[in-house]
Tab-separated table of C-alpha atoms and ligand atoms in Angstrom:
chain	number	residue	atom	x	y	z
A	1	MET	CA	69.578	-23.981	-21.429
A	2	ARG	CA	69.227	-26.999	-21.343
A	3	LYS	CA	66.461	-29.477	-23.099
A	4	ILE	CA	64.155	-31.875	-21.596
A	5	GLU	CA	61.963	-33.969	-24.265
A	6	LEU	CA	58.643	-34.407	-23.086
A	7	ALA	CA	58.670	-38.091	-24.120
A	8	ASP	CA	60.680	-38.974	-21.596
A	9	VAL	CA	59.115	-36.791	-19.277
A	10	THR	CA	55.650	-39.337	-20.165
A	11	ALA	CA	58.200	-42.735	-20.141
A	12	LYS	CA	59.468	-41.565	-16.578
A	13	VAL	CA	55.952	-40.624	-14.728
A	14	ARG	CA	54.518	-44.057	-16.182
A	15	SER	CA	57.321	-45.710	-14.293
A	16	MET	CA	56.974	-44.276	-11.448
A	17	PHE	CA	53.414	-44.477	-10.877
A	18	ILE	CA	53.340	-48.351	-11.832
A	19	ASP	CA	56.859	-48.382	-9.479
A	20	ALA	CA	55.495	-46.092	-5.911
A	21	CYS	CA	52.234	-48.710	-6.610
A	22	GLU	CA	54.133	-51.686	-5.847
A	23	ASN	CA	57.065	-50.848	-3.677
A	24	ILE	CA	56.889	-49.659	-0.254
A	25	PRO	CA	59.806	-47.148	0.312
A	26	ALA	CA	62.295	-48.718	2.232
A	27	ASN	CA	62.783	-46.484	4.769
A	28	VAL	CA	58.255	-46.306	5.409
A	29	LEU	CA	59.139	-50.086	6.012
A	30	GLU	CA	62.445	-49.715	8.287
A	31	ARG	CA	59.681	-46.994	10.044
A	32	LEU	CA	57.049	-50.027	10.058
A	33	LYS	CA	59.246	-52.968	11.606
A	34	ARG	CA	60.723	-50.332	14.309
A	35	ALA	CA	56.624	-50.014	15.209
A	36	GLU	CA	55.801	-53.791	14.585
A	37	ARG	CA	58.734	-54.547	17.886
A	38	GLU	CA	56.888	-51.107	19.325
A	39	GLU	CA	53.418	-51.945	19.146
A	40	GLN	CA	52.251	-53.087	23.072
A	41	SER	CA	48.594	-53.970	21.721
A	42	PRO	CA	49.367	-57.872	20.884
A	43	LEU	CA	46.771	-57.383	17.981
A	44	GLY	CA	48.289	-54.207	16.861
A	45	LYS	CA	51.349	-56.368	16.876
A	46	GLU	CA	49.666	-58.714	14.594
A	47	VAL	CA	48.221	-56.143	12.084
A	48	ILE	CA	51.609	-54.077	11.749
A	49	GLY	CA	53.005	-57.882	10.692
A	50	LYS	CA	50.574	-58.092	8.048
A	51	ILE	CA	50.939	-55.049	6.689
A	52	ILE	CA	55.387	-55.783	6.515
A	53	GLU	CA	54.151	-59.409	5.230
A	54	ASN	CA	51.824	-57.352	2.741
A	55	ASP	CA	54.489	-54.745	1.726
A	56	GLU	CA	57.245	-57.424	0.757
A	57	LEU	CA	55.019	-59.842	-0.718
A	58	ALA	CA	53.839	-56.808	-3.306
A	59	ALA	CA	57.270	-55.727	-4.155
A	60	ASP	CA	58.247	-60.043	-4.649
A	61	LYS	CA	55.254	-60.685	-6.831
A	62	ARG	CA	54.726	-57.201	-8.264
A	63	LEU	CA	51.192	-56.555	-7.316
A	64	PRO	CA	50.071	-53.167	-6.110
A	65	VAL	CA	50.332	-52.596	-2.382
A	66	CYS	CA	46.866	-51.585	-2.031
A	67	GLN	CA	43.951	-51.392	-4.842
A	68	ASP	CA	43.393	-48.330	-4.008
A	69	THR	CA	46.011	-47.276	-6.820
A	70	GLY	CA	44.624	-43.559	-5.598
A	71	VAL	CA	44.271	-40.114	-7.517
A	72	ALA	CA	48.191	-38.965	-9.323
A	73	VAL	CA	49.428	-36.057	-7.159
A	74	VAL	CA	52.842	-34.946	-9.470
A	75	MET	CA	55.407	-32.366	-8.285
A	76	LEU	CA	57.468	-31.090	-10.972
A	77	THR	CA	60.155	-28.765	-9.823
A	78	ILE	CA	61.923	-27.319	-12.962
A	79	GLY	CA	65.091	-24.781	-13.131
A	80	SER	CA	64.320	-21.698	-14.963
A	81	GLU	CA	67.306	-22.674	-17.380
A	82	VAL	CA	65.255	-25.273	-19.224
A	83	VAL	CA	63.260	-26.111	-21.794
A	84	PHE	CA	60.927	-27.732	-23.399
A	85	GLU	CA	58.324	-28.064	-26.672
A	86	GLY	CA	55.054	-28.358	-25.582
A	87	ASP	CA	52.227	-28.822	-23.380
A	88	ILE	CA	54.004	-30.621	-19.705
A	89	TYR	CA	50.874	-30.983	-18.499
A	90	GLU	CA	49.848	-33.441	-20.826
A	91	ALA	CA	53.406	-34.852	-21.281
A	92	VAL	CA	52.714	-36.257	-17.437
A	93	ASN	CA	48.630	-36.891	-17.814
A	94	GLU	CA	49.961	-39.269	-20.644
A	95	GLY	CA	51.963	-41.091	-18.102
A	96	VAL	CA	49.775	-41.494	-15.795
A	97	ARG	CA	47.414	-42.597	-18.406
A	98	GLN	CA	49.605	-45.705	-19.516
A	99	ALA	CA	50.436	-46.304	-16.252
A	100	TYR	CA	46.755	-46.870	-14.957
A	101	THR	CA	45.677	-48.755	-18.154
A	102	GLU	CA	49.175	-50.741	-19.059
A	103	GLY	CA	50.204	-51.217	-15.375
A	104	TYR	CA	47.012	-53.216	-13.777
A	105	LEU	CA	46.024	-50.387	-11.377
A	106	ARG	CA	42.442	-49.016	-9.999
A	107	LYS	CA	41.252	-46.215	-12.481
A	108	SER	CA	39.771	-44.427	-9.307
A	109	VAL	CA	39.460	-40.622	-11.123
A	110	VAL	CA	35.603	-39.211	-12.017
A	111	LYS	CA	35.301	-36.836	-14.352
A	112	HIS	CA	32.781	-34.845	-13.086
A	113	PRO	CA	32.723	-34.130	-9.025
A	114	LEU	CA	28.834	-34.058	-9.425
A	115	ASP	CA	28.032	-36.202	-12.335
A	116	ARG	CA	30.869	-38.428	-11.146
A	117	VAL	CA	31.935	-40.898	-13.982
A	118	ASN	CA	34.853	-42.995	-14.458
A	119	THR	CA	37.411	-41.050	-16.698
A	120	LYS	CA	38.575	-44.725	-16.906
A	121	ASP	CA	42.697	-44.489	-17.658
A	122	ASN	CA	43.173	-41.845	-13.821
A	123	THR	CA	43.799	-38.723	-15.316
A	124	PRO	CA	44.003	-35.548	-14.803
A	125	ALA	CA	46.826	-36.159	-12.306
A	126	ILE	CA	46.692	-33.050	-9.802
A	127	VAL	CA	50.117	-31.386	-11.180
A	128	HIS	CA	52.241	-28.669	-9.333
A	129	VAL	CA	55.094	-26.948	-9.932
A	130	LYS	CA	58.044	-25.122	-8.578
A	131	ILE	CA	60.276	-22.850	-10.613
A	132	VAL	CA	63.957	-22.709	-9.340
A	133	PRO	CA	66.950	-21.258	-10.536
A	134	GLY	CA	69.324	-23.672	-12.575
A	135	ASP	CA	68.911	-26.588	-14.823
A	136	ILE	CA	67.606	-29.356	-12.662
A	137	PHE	CA	64.445	-31.383	-13.649
A	138	LYS	CA	63.061	-33.027	-10.902
A	139	VAL	CA	59.999	-35.255	-10.347
A	140	ASP	CA	58.371	-36.458	-7.944
A	141	VAL	CA	54.954	-38.923	-7.786
A	142	ALA	CA	52.485	-40.039	-4.988
A	143	PRO	CA	49.501	-42.017	-5.633
A	144	LYS	CA	46.921	-40.778	-3.181
A	145	GLY	CA	44.306	-42.833	-1.585
A	146	GLY	CA	40.998	-41.435	-0.819
A	147	GLY	CA	40.232	-42.693	2.531
A	148	SER	CA	43.035	-40.726	4.276
A	149	GLU	CA	42.718	-37.879	2.004
A	150	ASN	CA	39.288	-37.846	3.150
A	151	MET	CA	40.325	-37.413	6.469
A	152	SER	CA	42.554	-34.292	6.351
A	153	THR	CA	41.675	-31.063	7.131
A	154	VAL	CA	41.586	-27.048	6.401
A	155	LYS	CA	40.971	-24.695	9.302
A	156	MET	CA	41.796	-20.880	9.888
A	157	LEU	CA	42.943	-20.216	13.369
A	158	ILE	CA	43.641	-16.791	14.683
A	159	PRO	CA	47.080	-15.674	16.441
A	160	ALA	CA	45.356	-16.423	19.929
A	161	ASP	CA	45.358	-19.959	19.455
A	162	GLY	CA	49.120	-20.020	18.808
A	163	VAL	CA	50.413	-23.829	19.426
A	164	GLU	CA	47.996	-25.180	21.772
A	165	GLY	CA	45.435	-24.653	18.981
A	166	ILE	CA	47.589	-26.283	16.714
A	167	LYS	CA	48.036	-29.187	18.846
A	168	LYS	CA	44.207	-29.703	19.807
A	169	LEU	CA	43.250	-29.671	15.949
A	170	VAL	CA	46.034	-32.014	15.236
A	171	LEU	CA	45.034	-34.336	17.801
A	172	ASP	CA	41.196	-33.827	17.165
A	173	THR	CA	41.603	-34.824	13.551
A	174	VAL	CA	43.308	-37.338	13.874
A	175	PHE	CA	41.286	-39.387	16.827
A	176	LYS	CA	38.169	-38.255	14.948
A	177	ALA	CA	39.791	-40.137	12.098
A	178	GLY	CA	40.375	-43.002	13.873
A	179	GLY	CA	40.065	-46.440	11.554
A	180	LYS	CA	39.678	-45.197	8.187
A	181	PRO	CA	42.998	-43.863	6.669
A	182	CYS	CA	44.450	-46.848	7.914
A	183	PRO	CA	46.626	-46.161	10.604
A	184	PRO	CA	49.480	-45.574	11.649
A	185	VAL	CA	49.173	-42.614	9.696
A	186	ILE	CA	51.676	-39.635	8.523
A	187	VAL	CA	50.605	-36.308	9.458
A	188	GLY	CA	51.915	-33.774	6.911
A	189	ILE	CA	50.955	-30.401	8.553
A	190	GLY	CA	51.363	-26.962	6.692
A	191	ILE	CA	51.314	-23.959	9.072
A	192	GLY	CA	51.099	-20.158	7.553
A	193	GLY	CA	50.828	-18.734	4.383
A	194	ASN	CA	47.144	-18.352	3.500
A	195	PHE	CA	44.342	-20.454	2.676
A	196	GLU	CA	45.702	-22.403	-0.239
A	197	LYS	CA	49.422	-22.318	0.544
A	198	CYS	CA	48.735	-24.056	3.465
A	199	ALA	CA	46.998	-26.835	1.924
A	200	LEU	CA	49.987	-27.633	-0.111
A	201	MET	CA	52.437	-26.886	2.206
A	202	ALA	CA	50.740	-30.144	4.001
A	203	LYS	CA	50.579	-31.546	0.967
A	204	GLU	CA	54.371	-30.956	0.477
A	205	ALA	CA	55.595	-32.208	4.169
A	206	LEU	CA	53.825	-35.689	2.928
A	207	PHE	CA	56.533	-35.593	0.184
A	208	ARG	CA	59.412	-35.197	2.830
A	209	GLU	CA	61.619	-38.519	3.365
A	210	ILE	CA	59.886	-40.155	6.631
A	211	ASP	CA	63.455	-40.326	8.512
A	212	ASP	CA	63.631	-36.449	7.627
A	213	ARG	CA	63.463	-33.619	10.321
A	214	SER	CA	62.773	-29.937	9.820
A	215	PRO	CA	65.710	-27.619	9.631
A	216	ASP	CA	63.114	-24.843	11.478
A	217	PRO	CA	63.811	-25.474	15.170
A	218	ILE	CA	60.509	-24.568	16.143
A	219	ALA	CA	58.771	-26.871	13.454
A	220	ALA	CA	61.543	-29.865	14.225
A	221	LYS	CA	59.774	-29.066	17.775
A	222	LEU	CA	57.167	-29.590	16.911
A	223	GLU	CA	56.985	-32.491	14.617
A	224	ASP	CA	58.651	-34.270	18.319
A	225	GLU	CA	55.660	-33.351	20.171
A	226	LEU	CA	53.291	-34.005	18.231
A	227	LEU	CA	54.284	-37.406	17.649
A	228	GLU	CA	54.449	-38.226	20.741
A	229	GLU	CA	51.218	-36.734	21.542
A	230	ILE	CA	49.405	-38.770	18.650
A	231	ASN	CA	50.302	-42.254	19.863
A	232	LYS	CA	49.008	-41.418	23.861
A	233	LEU	CA	45.605	-40.967	22.008
A	234	GLY	CA	45.571	-45.001	21.847
A	235	VAL	CA	43.804	-44.793	18.154
A	236	GLY	CA	46.467	-48.092	17.138
A	237	PRO	CA	46.911	-49.636	14.081
A	238	MET	CA	43.720	-50.107	11.800
A	239	GLY	CA	41.981	-48.386	14.888
A	240	PHE	CA	41.867	-51.254	16.717
A	241	GLY	CA	44.140	-49.550	19.849
A	242	GLY	CA	47.965	-49.460	20.558
A	243	THR	CA	50.647	-47.103	21.215
A	244	VAL	CA	51.492	-46.867	17.425
A	245	THR	CA	48.934	-44.275	15.653
A	246	CYS	CA	51.188	-42.411	14.028
A	247	LEU	CA	55.207	-43.248	12.151
A	248	ALA	CA	56.055	-39.283	11.571
A	249	VAL	CA	54.878	-36.008	11.675
A	250	LYS	CA	55.661	-33.712	9.416
A	251	VAL	CA	55.665	-29.726	9.980
A	252	ASN	CA	55.603	-26.836	7.056
A	253	VAL	CA	56.359	-23.657	8.051
A	254	PHE	CA	55.674	-20.017	5.815
A	255	PRO	CA	55.154	-16.794	6.591
A	256	CYS	CA	51.465	-15.276	7.022
A	257	HIS	CA	49.303	-12.117	7.958
A	258	ILE	CA	49.760	-10.824	11.038
A	259	ALA	CA	46.040	-11.616	11.066
A	260	SER	CA	45.737	-15.468	10.572
A	261	LEU	CA	47.155	-18.458	11.245
A	262	PRO	CA	46.062	-21.051	8.463
A	263	VAL	CA	46.785	-24.747	8.960
A	264	ALA	CA	46.205	-27.572	6.953
A	265	ILE	CA	46.259	-30.677	7.688
A	266	ASN	CA	46.919	-33.461	5.135
A	267	ILE	CA	46.975	-37.578	6.393
A	268	GLN	CA	48.703	-40.186	4.758
A	269	CYS	CA	47.687	-43.440	5.469
A	270	HIS	CA	50.728	-46.452	5.964
A	271	ALA	CA	50.737	-47.330	2.197
A	272	ALA	CA	52.894	-44.286	2.085
A	273	ARG	CA	53.429	-44.225	-2.034
A	274	HIS	CA	56.113	-41.726	-3.103
A	275	LYS	CA	59.125	-41.934	-5.716
A	276	SER	CA	61.301	-39.274	-6.402
A	277	CYS	CA	63.958	-38.550	-9.693
A	278	THR	CA	65.584	-36.281	-11.406
A	279	LEU	CA	65.854	-35.895	-15.085
B	1	MET	CA	41.678	-68.014	15.415
B	2	ILE	CA	37.938	-69.015	14.586
B	3	LYS	CA	37.068	-70.809	11.408
B	4	ILE	CA	34.070	-69.991	10.023
B	5	THR	CA	32.418	-71.519	6.591
B	6	THR	CA	29.708	-69.913	3.759
B	7	PRO	CA	26.940	-70.134	4.319
B	8	VAL	CA	27.531	-68.616	8.058
B	9	ASP	CA	26.205	-70.627	10.943
B	10	GLU	CA	23.862	-68.238	12.925
B	11	LYS	CA	24.935	-70.031	16.142
B	12	LEU	CA	28.685	-69.477	15.173
B	13	ILE	CA	28.060	-65.449	14.246
B	14	LYS	CA	26.502	-65.263	17.004
B	15	SER	CA	29.059	-66.308	19.620
B	16	LEU	CA	31.847	-64.089	18.069
B	17	ARG	CA	33.466	-61.165	19.874
B	18	ALA	CA	34.583	-57.955	18.930
B	19	GLY	CA	38.541	-58.819	18.855
B	20	ASP	CA	38.730	-62.476	17.517
B	21	VAL	CA	40.117	-63.543	14.793
B	22	VAL	CA	38.717	-65.251	12.123
B	23	HIS	CA	39.830	-67.121	9.169
B	24	ILE	CA	36.805	-67.152	6.554
B	25	THR	CA	36.592	-70.069	3.823
B	26	GLY	CA	33.960	-70.341	0.791
B	27	VAL	CA	31.814	-67.866	-1.556
B	28	ILE	CA	31.375	-64.538	-0.330
B	29	TYR	CA	30.184	-61.691	-2.445
B	30	THR	CA	31.923	-58.108	-3.469
B	31	GLY	CA	29.705	-54.983	-3.180
B	32	ARG	CA	30.169	-50.891	-2.790
B	33	ASP	CA	28.440	-47.999	-2.651
B	34	ALA	CA	27.090	-48.169	-6.537
B	35	ALA	CA	26.123	-51.805	-6.047
B	36	HIS	CA	24.596	-51.054	-2.879
B	37	LYS	CA	22.473	-48.596	-4.360
B	38	ARG	CA	20.869	-51.095	-7.001
B	39	LEU	CA	20.649	-53.442	-5.116
B	40	CYS	CA	18.314	-51.713	-1.939
B	41	GLU	CA	16.325	-50.308	-5.419
B	42	LEU	CA	15.535	-54.048	-6.589
B	43	LEU	CA	14.517	-54.452	-2.567
B	44	LYS	CA	12.190	-51.454	-2.789
B	45	ARG	CA	9.809	-52.322	-6.008
B	46	GLY	CA	9.774	-55.365	-4.795
B	47	GLU	CA	11.921	-57.382	-6.581
B	48	SER	CA	14.595	-60.443	-5.926
B	49	LEU	CA	17.996	-59.918	-5.732
B	50	PRO	CA	20.650	-61.124	-8.059
B	51	ILE	CA	22.696	-63.272	-5.305
B	52	ASP	CA	21.281	-64.588	-2.172
B	53	VAL	CA	22.239	-62.967	0.813
B	54	LYS	CA	21.083	-65.224	2.980
B	55	ASP	CA	23.637	-66.121	5.692
B	56	ALA	CA	25.761	-64.465	3.215
B	57	VAL	CA	28.932	-62.570	3.217
B	58	ILE	CA	29.307	-59.075	1.988
B	59	TYR	CA	33.219	-57.791	1.480
B	60	TYR	CA	33.451	-53.898	0.332
B	61	VAL	CA	36.320	-53.767	-2.095
B	62	GLY	CA	37.257	-52.621	-5.443
B	63	PRO	CA	39.938	-54.010	-6.913
B	64	THR	CA	43.156	-53.598	-9.546
B	65	PRO	CA	42.739	-55.187	-12.388
B	66	ALA	CA	43.651	-58.713	-12.059
B	67	LYS	CA	47.490	-59.393	-13.780
B	68	PRO	CA	47.476	-62.790	-15.842
B	69	GLY	CA	47.478	-65.505	-14.591
B	70	ARG	CA	46.011	-64.618	-10.933
B	71	ALA	CA	42.671	-64.993	-9.802
B	72	ILE	CA	42.198	-61.419	-8.996
B	73	GLY	CA	43.863	-58.082	-8.050
B	74	SER	CA	44.982	-56.255	-5.127
B	75	ALA	CA	42.018	-56.428	-2.915
B	76	GLY	CA	42.004	-54.681	0.358
B	77	PRO	CA	38.722	-53.141	1.913
B	78	THR	CA	37.411	-50.125	1.382
B	79	SER	CA	35.699	-47.635	4.166
B	80	SER	CA	32.427	-49.141	5.584
B	81	TYR	CA	30.884	-46.000	6.630
B	82	ARG	CA	29.638	-45.321	3.355
B	83	MET	CA	27.297	-48.606	3.180
B	84	ASP	CA	25.582	-47.685	6.330
B	85	PRO	CA	22.508	-46.379	4.824
B	86	TYR	CA	22.500	-49.578	2.559
B	87	ALA	CA	22.541	-52.001	5.848
B	88	GLU	CA	19.368	-52.536	6.704
B	89	PRO	CA	17.035	-53.948	3.753
B	90	LEU	CA	19.732	-56.907	3.008
B	91	LEU	CA	19.955	-57.553	7.109
B	92	LYS	CA	16.027	-58.012	6.484
B	93	GLU	CA	16.833	-60.444	3.769
B	94	GLY	CA	19.465	-62.463	6.009
B	95	LEU	CA	22.484	-60.997	5.324
B	96	LYS	CA	25.121	-61.814	8.583
B	97	VAL	CA	28.416	-60.977	7.718
B	98	MET	CA	29.879	-57.435	6.451
B	99	VAL	CA	33.925	-56.800	6.082
B	100	GLY	CA	35.858	-53.572	5.319
B	101	LYS	CA	37.533	-51.039	7.274
B	102	GLY	CA	36.933	-48.350	9.668
B	103	SER	CA	33.981	-47.652	11.905
B	104	ARG	CA	30.674	-46.653	11.252
B	105	GLY	CA	27.609	-45.064	12.835
B	106	GLU	CA	25.640	-45.734	16.061
B	107	GLU	CA	22.440	-46.894	14.024
B	108	PHE	CA	24.560	-49.896	12.014
B	109	LYS	CA	25.262	-51.025	15.463
B	110	GLN	CA	21.958	-51.011	16.882
B	111	LEU	CA	21.197	-52.945	13.992
B	112	LEU	CA	23.306	-55.411	13.980
B	113	LYS	CA	21.699	-56.547	17.530
B	114	LYS	CA	18.549	-56.279	15.864
B	115	TYR	CA	19.270	-59.054	13.305
B	116	GLY	CA	22.059	-60.751	15.084
B	117	ALA	CA	24.920	-59.927	12.464
B	118	VAL	CA	28.763	-59.010	12.614
B	119	TYR	CA	30.763	-56.107	11.098
B	120	LEU	CA	34.038	-57.689	10.435
B	121	SER	CA	37.241	-55.152	8.893
B	122	ALA	CA	40.115	-57.612	7.098
B	123	ILE	CA	43.200	-55.621	6.659
B	124	GLY	CA	43.193	-51.942	4.848
B	125	GLY	CA	46.489	-51.830	2.802
B	126	ALA	CA	46.794	-55.401	2.880
B	127	ALA	CA	45.448	-55.881	-0.895
B	128	ALA	CA	48.224	-57.895	-1.924
B	129	SER	CA	48.319	-60.558	0.622
B	130	ILE	CA	44.454	-60.571	0.618
B	131	SER	CA	44.359	-61.523	-3.026
B	132	GLU	CA	46.689	-64.842	-2.404
B	133	THR	CA	43.447	-65.663	-0.482
B	134	VAL	CA	41.314	-65.527	-3.363
B	135	LYS	CA	41.151	-68.298	-5.223
B	136	LYS	CA	38.571	-67.373	-7.962
B	137	CYS	CA	36.719	-64.465	-9.018
B	138	GLU	CA	33.826	-64.241	-11.390
B	139	VAL	CA	31.422	-61.438	-12.260
B	140	VAL	CA	27.851	-61.977	-10.892
B	141	THR	CA	26.218	-59.012	-12.002
B	142	TYR	CA	26.512	-55.471	-12.860
B	143	GLU	CA	29.600	-55.532	-15.172
B	144	ASP	CA	29.280	-51.597	-16.122
B	145	LEU	CA	30.409	-50.846	-12.604
B	146	GLY	CA	34.123	-52.505	-13.260
B	147	ALA	CA	35.574	-53.099	-10.314
B	148	GLU	CA	32.796	-51.764	-8.489
B	149	ALA	CA	30.496	-55.056	-10.147
B	150	ILE	CA	29.477	-57.361	-7.924
B	151	HIS	CA	32.023	-60.425	-7.823
B	152	ARG	CA	31.609	-63.909	-6.542
B	153	LEU	CA	35.109	-64.602	-4.185
B	154	GLU	CA	35.964	-68.287	-3.516
B	155	VAL	CA	38.182	-67.566	-0.459
B	156	GLU	CA	40.291	-69.524	1.595
B	157	ASP	CA	41.388	-68.447	5.282
B	158	PHE	CA	40.523	-64.860	4.661
B	159	TYR	CA	41.623	-63.269	7.433
B	160	ALA	CA	39.236	-60.941	9.435
B	161	ILE	CA	39.137	-59.458	12.396
B	162	VAL	CA	35.119	-59.454	14.558
B	163	THR	CA	35.530	-55.581	15.091
B	164	TYR	CA	31.464	-55.275	16.103
B	165	ASP	CA	29.647	-58.067	17.498
B	166	SER	CA	26.047	-58.708	17.576
B	167	VAL	CA	25.739	-57.838	21.068
B	168	GLY	CA	26.613	-54.503	21.001
B	169	GLY	CA	30.682	-55.033	21.703
B	170	ASP	CA	32.775	-52.603	19.474
B	171	LEU	CA	36.728	-53.044	19.384
B	172	PHE	CA	37.414	-49.298	18.287
B	173	GLU	CA	35.846	-48.354	21.648
B	174	GLN	CA	37.350	-51.456	23.907
B	175	GLY	CA	40.778	-51.136	22.043
B	176	VAL	CA	41.437	-47.569	21.928
B	177	ALA	CA	39.887	-47.143	25.955
B	178	LYS	CA	42.353	-49.841	26.944
B	179	TYR	CA	45.568	-47.423	25.086
B	180	LYS	CA	44.293	-43.973	25.620
B	181	ARG	CA	46.940	-41.695	28.247
B	182	ILE	CA	45.815	-38.308	26.994
C	301	SF4	S1	43.983	-44.756	2.845
C	301	SF4	FE1	45.450	-45.665	2.653
C	301	SF4	S2	45.934	-48.016	2.896
C	301	SF4	FE2	44.336	-47.912	2.991
C	301	SF4	S3	42.655	-48.746	1.432
C	301	SF4	FE3	43.115	-45.850	1.198
C	301	SF4	S4	44.908	-46.117	-0.106
C	301	SF4	FE4	44.878	-48.265	0.968
C-alpha cells in the first residue's frame, strides 16, 4: 500500500491550474506554428501569428493566455494499492479554490444553473476518477472555456449511419460553430459506449497529447480523414475563412449495444490548456 | 490598417468594410450579458444611461483579475451573439461600434445597416496581448457584477477586424466562401 497525503494533492492541483492557464503546452504551440506556415488565407495567417504572439507573451509575463480560465476539469487515475485519508474530492476542490482566488484567474462557475449566482472561487471542479491496478496516482487537469464547450454535442446515431453518419455530424457541428469556439480547434470524439460514456470519451480524447494517434487502426484512420475534411470546410482561424480550421482530431472508441451508435463531439479551442503529473 | 479614435467619426465608421483591420485608440466601455440587461432596463423605464453611448465603442469582455502593477487582467472578447437582444436600444442611443467574437444573428446585421454601425472582432483567446493595449481601467458602474461590471478602458492601438460592416458585408460569409472546398 502506498499512502498519498491529500495536502499534496491540493498543492499540486493549485499549481497545475495556474501553470495550465499561463502556459500553452509546447507541442500545441509547435502545431500552431506549423498551422501559421500552412494557412493560405493572409488574414488567417495574421490571426494565427497573433495567437502565437499572445501565447508566448502570456508565458513570458505569467499572464493567463485567455480571460476565460474555464471550469476546472480534473481526471484522477488512482492505483488500487494507493490509500489516502479523507475526502479526495474536497482536496481537489481546495486546490482549485486556491488556484483561482490566489492565482488571478477568473471565476466562471455559478452555484445553480438557473439562479446563476457565482460561487466566487470557481468550485466545484468536475472530477472524473479511474481506478487501475498498481500504485500510480496521476492527476490531469484542464481549464475548459465556455465558448468551445457550448459548441459540443452528443447524438445517438444508429448502426446504419456508420462512418458516413459520424463524419456528417462532425462536419456539421464544426461548420455551424464557425468562429464561436475560437478556431483553429481540436476535436475530441467519443464513439460507442452509451449516452454518458461517449461524452466522457470525447472529453478524454481532448486530454490526449496533440501529436499522438489512436492505437485503434479504424479510429486512427477516421482521425486522419476527419482532419483533412474539416480543414476543407473553409471556416479558418477565428472563422474568418481559411485552410486551417482544425489542429487535430482525436477519436476514442468503446464497445456498444447492437442497436446503438452513440457519438459525442467535444470542441476544444486553440487555447488547449492541459497539465499532467504523477504524484 | 485603419486608425480609429473615440468618440468615433460617423463617416469613417460607414466607410469601413468587412475584412479591414483597425487600431482603436481612446476610450472604450466594457459590458457583457448582465450589464447589457441592466442598461436596457434603464432605457425601458425612460431613465438615462450611466455611460454616454453616443459614437461610443462597447467591448464584450469579462477580464481576469489584474495582477499587481497591471492596468487590467487578460481581456479577450466573449461570444457576441448573446448580446443580440440588447443591441437595438443601444444603437438607438447612438452606439456605433461593438467588439466581440463569433457570428451573430441576421436581425443584428440588419440593425447595423439601419443605424450605420459596425461589428468588430478582437481575436478570441489573445487575451494577454490585448491587455497590453489597455493603459487604464476603471469601474464606471455595477461594481457588484465583478468581472461583468461596466469598465472604462483607455486603449492604445487596440487591434480588431471589421466583421460586419454597415452595408451588409459579412467577413465570415465572404471568408468561408473563398476557402470552402467540400
Ligand atoms: S473559446 Fe477558448 S480561446 Fe476562445 S474565449 Fe473561450 S477559452 Fe478563450
